[in-house]
Coordinates of C-alpha atoms and ligand atoms in Angstrom, one line a residue:
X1 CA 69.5 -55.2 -7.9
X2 CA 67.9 -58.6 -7.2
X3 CA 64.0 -58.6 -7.6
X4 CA 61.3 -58.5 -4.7
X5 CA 60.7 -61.6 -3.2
X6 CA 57.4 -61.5 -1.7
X7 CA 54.7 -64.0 0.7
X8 CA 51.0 -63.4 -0.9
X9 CA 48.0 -64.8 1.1
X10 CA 44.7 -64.9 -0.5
X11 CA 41.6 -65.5 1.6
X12 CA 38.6 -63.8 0.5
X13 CA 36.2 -66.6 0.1
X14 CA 36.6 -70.6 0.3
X15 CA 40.2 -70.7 -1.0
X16 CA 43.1 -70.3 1.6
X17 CA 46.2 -69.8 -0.6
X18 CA 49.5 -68.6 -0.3
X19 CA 52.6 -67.7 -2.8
X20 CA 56.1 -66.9 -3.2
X21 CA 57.2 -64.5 -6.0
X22 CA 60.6 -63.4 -7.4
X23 CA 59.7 -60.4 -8.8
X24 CA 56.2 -61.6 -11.3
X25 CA 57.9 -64.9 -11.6
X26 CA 55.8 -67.4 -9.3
X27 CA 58.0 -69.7 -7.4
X28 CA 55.4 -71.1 -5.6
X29 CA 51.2 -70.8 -5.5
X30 CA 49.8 -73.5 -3.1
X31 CA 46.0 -73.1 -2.4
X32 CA 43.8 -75.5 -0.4
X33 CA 39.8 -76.0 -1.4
X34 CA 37.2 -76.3 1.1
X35 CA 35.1 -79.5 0.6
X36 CA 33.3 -78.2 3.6
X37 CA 30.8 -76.3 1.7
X38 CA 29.7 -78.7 -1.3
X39 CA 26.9 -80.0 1.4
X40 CA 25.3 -76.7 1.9
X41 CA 25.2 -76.3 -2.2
X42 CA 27.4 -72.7 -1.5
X43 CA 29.7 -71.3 0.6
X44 CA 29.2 -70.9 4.1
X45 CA 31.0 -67.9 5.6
X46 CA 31.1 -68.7 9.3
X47 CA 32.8 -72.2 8.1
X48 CA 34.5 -70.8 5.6
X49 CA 36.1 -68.6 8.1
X50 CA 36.9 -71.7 10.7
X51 CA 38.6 -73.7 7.8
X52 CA 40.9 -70.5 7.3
X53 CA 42.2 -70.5 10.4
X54 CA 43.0 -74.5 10.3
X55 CA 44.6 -74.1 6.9
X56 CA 46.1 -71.0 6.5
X57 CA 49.4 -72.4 8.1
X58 CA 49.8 -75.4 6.5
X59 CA 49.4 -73.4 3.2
X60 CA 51.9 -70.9 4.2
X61 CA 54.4 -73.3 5.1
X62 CA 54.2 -75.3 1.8
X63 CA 54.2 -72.2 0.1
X64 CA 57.5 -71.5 1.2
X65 CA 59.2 -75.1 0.9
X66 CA 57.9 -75.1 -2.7
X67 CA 59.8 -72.3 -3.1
X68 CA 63.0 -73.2 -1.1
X69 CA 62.9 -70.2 0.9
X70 CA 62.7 -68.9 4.9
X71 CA 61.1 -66.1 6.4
X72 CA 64.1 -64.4 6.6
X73 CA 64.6 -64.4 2.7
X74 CA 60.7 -62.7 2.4
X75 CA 61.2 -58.6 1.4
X76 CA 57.4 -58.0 1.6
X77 CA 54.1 -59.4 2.6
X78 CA 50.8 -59.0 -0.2
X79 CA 47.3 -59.7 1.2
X80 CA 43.9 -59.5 0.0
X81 CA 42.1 -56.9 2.2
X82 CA 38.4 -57.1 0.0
X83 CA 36.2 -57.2 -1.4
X84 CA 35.1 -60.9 -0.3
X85 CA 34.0 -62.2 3.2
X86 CA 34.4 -60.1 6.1
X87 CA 35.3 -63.3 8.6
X88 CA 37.3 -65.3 5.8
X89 CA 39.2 -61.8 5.0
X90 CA 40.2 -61.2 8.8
X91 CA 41.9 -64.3 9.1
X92 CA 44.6 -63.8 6.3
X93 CA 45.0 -60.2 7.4
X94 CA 45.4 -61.1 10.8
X95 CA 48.4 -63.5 9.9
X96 CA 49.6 -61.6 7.4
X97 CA 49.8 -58.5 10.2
X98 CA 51.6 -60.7 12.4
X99 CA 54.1 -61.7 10.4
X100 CA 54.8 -57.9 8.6
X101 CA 55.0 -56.8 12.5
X102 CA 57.4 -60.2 13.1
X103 CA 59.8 -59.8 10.2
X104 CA 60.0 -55.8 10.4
X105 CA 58.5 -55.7 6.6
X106 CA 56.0 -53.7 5.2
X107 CA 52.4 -55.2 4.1
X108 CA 50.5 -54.6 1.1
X109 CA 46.5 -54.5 1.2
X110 CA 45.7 -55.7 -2.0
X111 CA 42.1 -55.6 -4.0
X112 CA 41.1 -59.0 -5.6
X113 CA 39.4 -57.8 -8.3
X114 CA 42.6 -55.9 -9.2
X115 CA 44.8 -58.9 -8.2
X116 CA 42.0 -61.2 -11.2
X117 CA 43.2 -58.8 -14.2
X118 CA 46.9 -58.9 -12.9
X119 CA 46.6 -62.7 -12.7
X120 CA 48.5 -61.9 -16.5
X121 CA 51.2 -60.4 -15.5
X122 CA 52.6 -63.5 -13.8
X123 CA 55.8 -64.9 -15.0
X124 CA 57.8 -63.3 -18.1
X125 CA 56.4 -59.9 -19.4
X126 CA 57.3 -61.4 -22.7
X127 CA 53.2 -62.8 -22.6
X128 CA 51.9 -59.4 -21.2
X129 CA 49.2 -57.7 -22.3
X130 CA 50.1 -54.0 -23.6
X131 CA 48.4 -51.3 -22.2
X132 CA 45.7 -49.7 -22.5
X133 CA 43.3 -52.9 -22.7
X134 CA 39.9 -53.6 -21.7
X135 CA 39.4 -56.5 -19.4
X136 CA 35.8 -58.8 -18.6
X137 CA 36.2 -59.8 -15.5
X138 CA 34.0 -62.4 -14.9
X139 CA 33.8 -64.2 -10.7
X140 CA 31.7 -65.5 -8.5
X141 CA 30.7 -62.2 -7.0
X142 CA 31.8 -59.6 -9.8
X143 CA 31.0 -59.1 -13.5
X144 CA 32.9 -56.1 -14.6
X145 CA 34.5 -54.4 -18.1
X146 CA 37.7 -52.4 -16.8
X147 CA 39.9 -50.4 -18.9
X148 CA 43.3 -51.2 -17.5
X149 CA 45.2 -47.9 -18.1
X150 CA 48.2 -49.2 -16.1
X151 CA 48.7 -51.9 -13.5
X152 CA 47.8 -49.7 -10.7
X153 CA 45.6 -48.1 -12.6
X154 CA 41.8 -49.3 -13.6
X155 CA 38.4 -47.6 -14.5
X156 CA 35.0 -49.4 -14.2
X157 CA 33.1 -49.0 -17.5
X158 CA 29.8 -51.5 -16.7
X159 CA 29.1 -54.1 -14.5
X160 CA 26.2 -56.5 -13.3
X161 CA 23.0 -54.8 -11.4
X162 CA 22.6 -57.8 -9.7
X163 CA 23.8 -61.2 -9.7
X164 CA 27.3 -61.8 -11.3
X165 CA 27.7 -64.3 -14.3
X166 CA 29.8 -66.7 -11.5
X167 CA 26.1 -67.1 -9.6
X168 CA 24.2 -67.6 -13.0
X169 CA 26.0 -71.0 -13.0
X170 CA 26.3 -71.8 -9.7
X171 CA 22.5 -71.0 -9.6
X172 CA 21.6 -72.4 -12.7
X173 CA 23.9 -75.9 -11.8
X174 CA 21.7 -76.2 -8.5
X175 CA 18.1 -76.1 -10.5
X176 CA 20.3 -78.8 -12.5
X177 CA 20.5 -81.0 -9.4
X178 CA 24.8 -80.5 -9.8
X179 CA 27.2 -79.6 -7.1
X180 CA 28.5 -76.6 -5.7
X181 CA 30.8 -74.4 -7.8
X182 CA 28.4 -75.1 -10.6
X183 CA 30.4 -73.4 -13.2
X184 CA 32.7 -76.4 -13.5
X185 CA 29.9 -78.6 -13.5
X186 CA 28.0 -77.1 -16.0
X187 CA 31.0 -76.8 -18.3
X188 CA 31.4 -80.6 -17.8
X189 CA 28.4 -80.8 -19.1
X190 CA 27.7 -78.9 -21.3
X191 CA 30.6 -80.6 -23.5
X192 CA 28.2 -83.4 -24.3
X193 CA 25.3 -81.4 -25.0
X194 CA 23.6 -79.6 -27.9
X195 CA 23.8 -75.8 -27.6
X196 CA 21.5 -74.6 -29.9
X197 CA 18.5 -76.9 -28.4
X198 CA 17.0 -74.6 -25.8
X199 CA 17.3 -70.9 -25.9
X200 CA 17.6 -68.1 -22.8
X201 CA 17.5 -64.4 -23.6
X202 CA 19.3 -62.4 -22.1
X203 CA 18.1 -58.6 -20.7
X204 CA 18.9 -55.3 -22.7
X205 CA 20.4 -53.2 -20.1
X206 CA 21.2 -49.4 -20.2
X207 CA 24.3 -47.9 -20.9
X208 CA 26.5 -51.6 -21.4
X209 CA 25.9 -52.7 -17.8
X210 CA 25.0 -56.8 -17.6
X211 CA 22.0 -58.2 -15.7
X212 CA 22.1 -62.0 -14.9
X213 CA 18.6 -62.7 -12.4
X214 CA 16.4 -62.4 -15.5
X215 CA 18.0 -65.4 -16.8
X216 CA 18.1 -67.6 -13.8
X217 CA 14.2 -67.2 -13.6
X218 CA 14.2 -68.1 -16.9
X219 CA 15.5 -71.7 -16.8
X220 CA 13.9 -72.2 -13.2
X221 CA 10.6 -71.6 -15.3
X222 CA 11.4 -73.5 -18.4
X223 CA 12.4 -76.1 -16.2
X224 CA 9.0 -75.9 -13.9
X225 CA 7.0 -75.9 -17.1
X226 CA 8.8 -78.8 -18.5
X227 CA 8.7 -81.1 -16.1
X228 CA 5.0 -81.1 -15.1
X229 CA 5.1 -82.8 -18.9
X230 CA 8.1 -85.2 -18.2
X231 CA 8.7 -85.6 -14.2
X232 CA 12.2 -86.9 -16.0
X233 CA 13.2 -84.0 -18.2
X234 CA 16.3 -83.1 -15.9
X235 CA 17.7 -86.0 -16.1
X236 CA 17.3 -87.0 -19.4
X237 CA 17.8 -83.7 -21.0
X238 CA 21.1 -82.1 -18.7
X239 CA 23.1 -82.1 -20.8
X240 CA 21.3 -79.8 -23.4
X241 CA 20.3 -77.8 -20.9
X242 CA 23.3 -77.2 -19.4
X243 CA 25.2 -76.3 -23.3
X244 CA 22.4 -73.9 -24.4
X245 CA 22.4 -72.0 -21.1
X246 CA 26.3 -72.1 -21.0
X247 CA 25.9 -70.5 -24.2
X248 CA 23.2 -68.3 -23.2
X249 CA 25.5 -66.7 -21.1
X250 CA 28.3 -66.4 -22.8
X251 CA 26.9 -65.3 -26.3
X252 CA 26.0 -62.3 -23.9
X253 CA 29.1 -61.8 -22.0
X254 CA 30.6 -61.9 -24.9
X255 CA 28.1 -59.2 -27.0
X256 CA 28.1 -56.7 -24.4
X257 CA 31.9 -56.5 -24.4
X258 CA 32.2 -56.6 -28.1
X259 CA 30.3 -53.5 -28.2
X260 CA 32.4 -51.7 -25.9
X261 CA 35.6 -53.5 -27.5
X262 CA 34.8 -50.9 -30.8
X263 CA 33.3 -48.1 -29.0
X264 CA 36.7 -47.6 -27.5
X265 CA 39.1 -48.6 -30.4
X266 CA 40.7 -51.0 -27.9
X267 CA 43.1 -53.2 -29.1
X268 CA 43.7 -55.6 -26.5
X269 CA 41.1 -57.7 -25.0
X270 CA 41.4 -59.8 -21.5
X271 CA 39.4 -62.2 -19.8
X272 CA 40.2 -62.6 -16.2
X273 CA 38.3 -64.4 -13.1
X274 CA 36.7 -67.7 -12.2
X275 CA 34.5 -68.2 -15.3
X276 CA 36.9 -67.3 -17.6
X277 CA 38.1 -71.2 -16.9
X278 CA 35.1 -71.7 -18.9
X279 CA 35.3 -73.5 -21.8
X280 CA 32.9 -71.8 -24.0
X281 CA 33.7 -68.6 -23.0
X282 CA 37.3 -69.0 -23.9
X283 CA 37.2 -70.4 -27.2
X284 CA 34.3 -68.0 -28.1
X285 CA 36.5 -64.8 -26.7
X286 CA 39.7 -65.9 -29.2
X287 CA 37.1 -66.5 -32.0
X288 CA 36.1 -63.2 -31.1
X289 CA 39.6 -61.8 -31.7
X290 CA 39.8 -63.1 -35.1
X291 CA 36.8 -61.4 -35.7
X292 CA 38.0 -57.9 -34.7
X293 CA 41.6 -58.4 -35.8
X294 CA 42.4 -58.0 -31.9
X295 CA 44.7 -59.5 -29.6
X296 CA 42.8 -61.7 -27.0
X297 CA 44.8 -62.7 -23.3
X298 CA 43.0 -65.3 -21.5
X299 CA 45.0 -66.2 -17.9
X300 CA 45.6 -70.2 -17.8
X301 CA 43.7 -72.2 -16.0
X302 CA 44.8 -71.5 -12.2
X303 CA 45.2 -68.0 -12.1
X304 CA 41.3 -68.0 -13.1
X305 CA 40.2 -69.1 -10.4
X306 CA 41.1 -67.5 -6.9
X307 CA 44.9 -68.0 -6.5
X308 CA 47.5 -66.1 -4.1
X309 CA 49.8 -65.6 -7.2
X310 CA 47.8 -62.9 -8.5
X311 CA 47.8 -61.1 -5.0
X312 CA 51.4 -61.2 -5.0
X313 CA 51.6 -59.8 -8.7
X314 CA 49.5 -56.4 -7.6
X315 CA 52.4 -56.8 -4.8
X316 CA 54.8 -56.8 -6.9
X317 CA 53.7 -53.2 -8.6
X318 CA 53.2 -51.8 -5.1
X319 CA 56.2 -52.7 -3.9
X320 CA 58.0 -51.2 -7.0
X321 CA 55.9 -48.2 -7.0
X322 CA 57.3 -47.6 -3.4
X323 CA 53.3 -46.9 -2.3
X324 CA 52.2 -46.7 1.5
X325 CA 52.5 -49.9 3.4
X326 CA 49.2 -51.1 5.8
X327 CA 49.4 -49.9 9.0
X328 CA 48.3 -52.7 12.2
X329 CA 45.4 -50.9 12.4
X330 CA 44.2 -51.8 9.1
X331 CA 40.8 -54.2 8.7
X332 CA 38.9 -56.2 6.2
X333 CA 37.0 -54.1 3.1
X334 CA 34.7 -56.3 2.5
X335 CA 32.9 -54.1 -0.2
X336 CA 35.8 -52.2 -1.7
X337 CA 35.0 -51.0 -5.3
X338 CA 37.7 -51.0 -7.3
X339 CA 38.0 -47.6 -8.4
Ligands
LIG1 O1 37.1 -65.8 -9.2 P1 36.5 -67.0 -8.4 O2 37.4 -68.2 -8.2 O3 36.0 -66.5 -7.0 C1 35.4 -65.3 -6.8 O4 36.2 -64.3 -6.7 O5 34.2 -65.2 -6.9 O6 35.2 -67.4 -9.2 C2 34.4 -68.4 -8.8 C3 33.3 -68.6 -9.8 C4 32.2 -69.6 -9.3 O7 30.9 -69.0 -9.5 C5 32.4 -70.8 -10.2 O8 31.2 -71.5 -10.5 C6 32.9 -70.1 -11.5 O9 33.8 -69.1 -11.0 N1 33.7 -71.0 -12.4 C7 33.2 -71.4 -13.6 C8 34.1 -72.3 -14.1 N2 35.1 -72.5 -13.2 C9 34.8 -71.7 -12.1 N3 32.1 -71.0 -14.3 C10 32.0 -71.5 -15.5 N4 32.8 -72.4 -16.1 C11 33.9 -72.9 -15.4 N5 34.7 -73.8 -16.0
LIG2 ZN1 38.0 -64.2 -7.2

């Protein structure tokens, strides 16, 4: 039997991107940024919506001429159906409806935060991760620790009360004066900076969940405090500031799922999500592997961040797993939990 080849749109947030995938194997994974919102210093979800709809055929196109095939060749359609933006969700639903209802195939409603951990089981299952494992998943909007039983199956163990560790440095890279995604940015900086020079605690929270606010006030008022001394101290001192709360963050990341790592004997450990392009957190997560005797998976660089290849993985498993198609009726969930 030849595998599933299958059309994945992902348009949750500020990325409009579309895939191709022969079975896991990614054939194509075209995705097109939106400049729009670097201005505003975060996303904007009436634009973000608008530049959806202007790009989301363009991206579809070149998703297919990547991959050398037609409509006609497509055995399935994968879209991302929440959590994310309600307006920026609709329009990728709304095509991808169109086009299940055009081509007489079905259409899978996929979850993001599902589609970030399967973002390693693209390509060859040679590199996958072997079951069960427990994932951080670390985004813009989420910070989770899943135990990934299956690839349909996932269960919550802790997340953030409040802001995810995504917003800590895209908060923290504004009160920098650096643009919008911050994460990047800070990283960048960070490289040239001295880590142990500043220190941010982090919050003890209950029962393994992560809080981030606490330690966004904290730099907004080490960095009021400071400058009424040096009306410079930004500028001169960035990047310092930017390594020792880069480290802040990820030595707690980092502790929280350590703990958790040996209370449930786990043997695999994942990263998976926009900030696990970060630097620190990567290298710190394999050095944390060596400390455990564990194995550590860490997705390359663009199935991080968001990516319609990962969409069409969780595709891939429904499709297999013969599960119930969308109907037209379907809509947006823009705050679907993941279990
Ligand atoms: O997963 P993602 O692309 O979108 C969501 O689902 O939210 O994650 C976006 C987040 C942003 O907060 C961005 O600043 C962060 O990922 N990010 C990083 C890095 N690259 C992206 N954070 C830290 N270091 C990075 N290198
Ligand atoms: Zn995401």
């Amino acid at each position: 039997m030849t595998e599933s080849l299958i059309l994945s749109i992902e348009s949750s947030c500020d990325d409009t991107s579309a895939a191709v995938l022969r079975g896991t194997t990614v054939l194509s994974n075209c995705t097109s940024t939106q400049p729009e919102h670097t201005k505003f210093g975060g996303v904007i979800p009436e634009v973000a919506g608008r530049a959806h709809q202007h790009n989301m055929l363009p991206v579809i196109d070149r998703a297919l001429r990547e991959a050398g095939v037609g409509f006609q060749d497509l055995n399935a359609i994968a879209v991302t159906q929440g959590p994310g933006l309600s307006g920026s969700l609709l329009v990728g639903l709304t095509y991808a409806k169109s086009l299940s209802l055009a081509l007489g195939i079905p259409l899978y409603g996929i979850h993001h935060m599902q589609a970030h951990i399967l973002a390693h089981f693209v390509n060859s299952s040679e590199y996958w991760p072997s079951f069960p494992f427990l994932n951080l998943t670390v985004s813009g909007g989420h910070t989770q620790l899943v135990l990934v039983h299956s690839p349909l199956q996932m269960e919550v163990l802790a997340e953030t009360i409040d802001d995810a560790a995504g917003e800590a440095f895209d908060k923290a890279a504004k009160l920098l004066g650096l643009n919008y995604p911050g994460g990047p940015e800070i990283d960048k900086y960070a490289q040239l900076g001295d880590a142990k020079k500043y220190s941010f605690n982090h919050p003890q929270v209950k029962g393994g969940d992560y809080s981030f606010s606490g330690m966004k006030t904290s730099l907004l008022y080490f960095l009021r405090d400071q400058l009424k001394e040096n009306p410079n101290f930004i500028e001169e001192e960035r990047h310092h500031i930017a390594a020792s709360y880069q480290e802040a963050i990820v030595t707690y990341l980092l502790k929280v799922a350590k703990k958790k790592i040996q209370e449930l004997k786990v043997s695999t450990f994942t990263l998976a999500g926009g900030v696990s392009a970060n630097s620190a957190l990567r290298s710190k997560a394999l050095k944390l592997g060596e400390e455990l005797g564990i194995q550590v998976y860490i997705p390359k660089f663009e199935y991080c961040t968001d990516n319609a290849a990962m969409i069409g993985v969780v595709g891939y498993f429904q499709y297999q797993a013969s599960m119930t198609a969308l109907d037209m009726a379907a809509c947006p969930r823009p705050r679907w939990k993941l279990d």
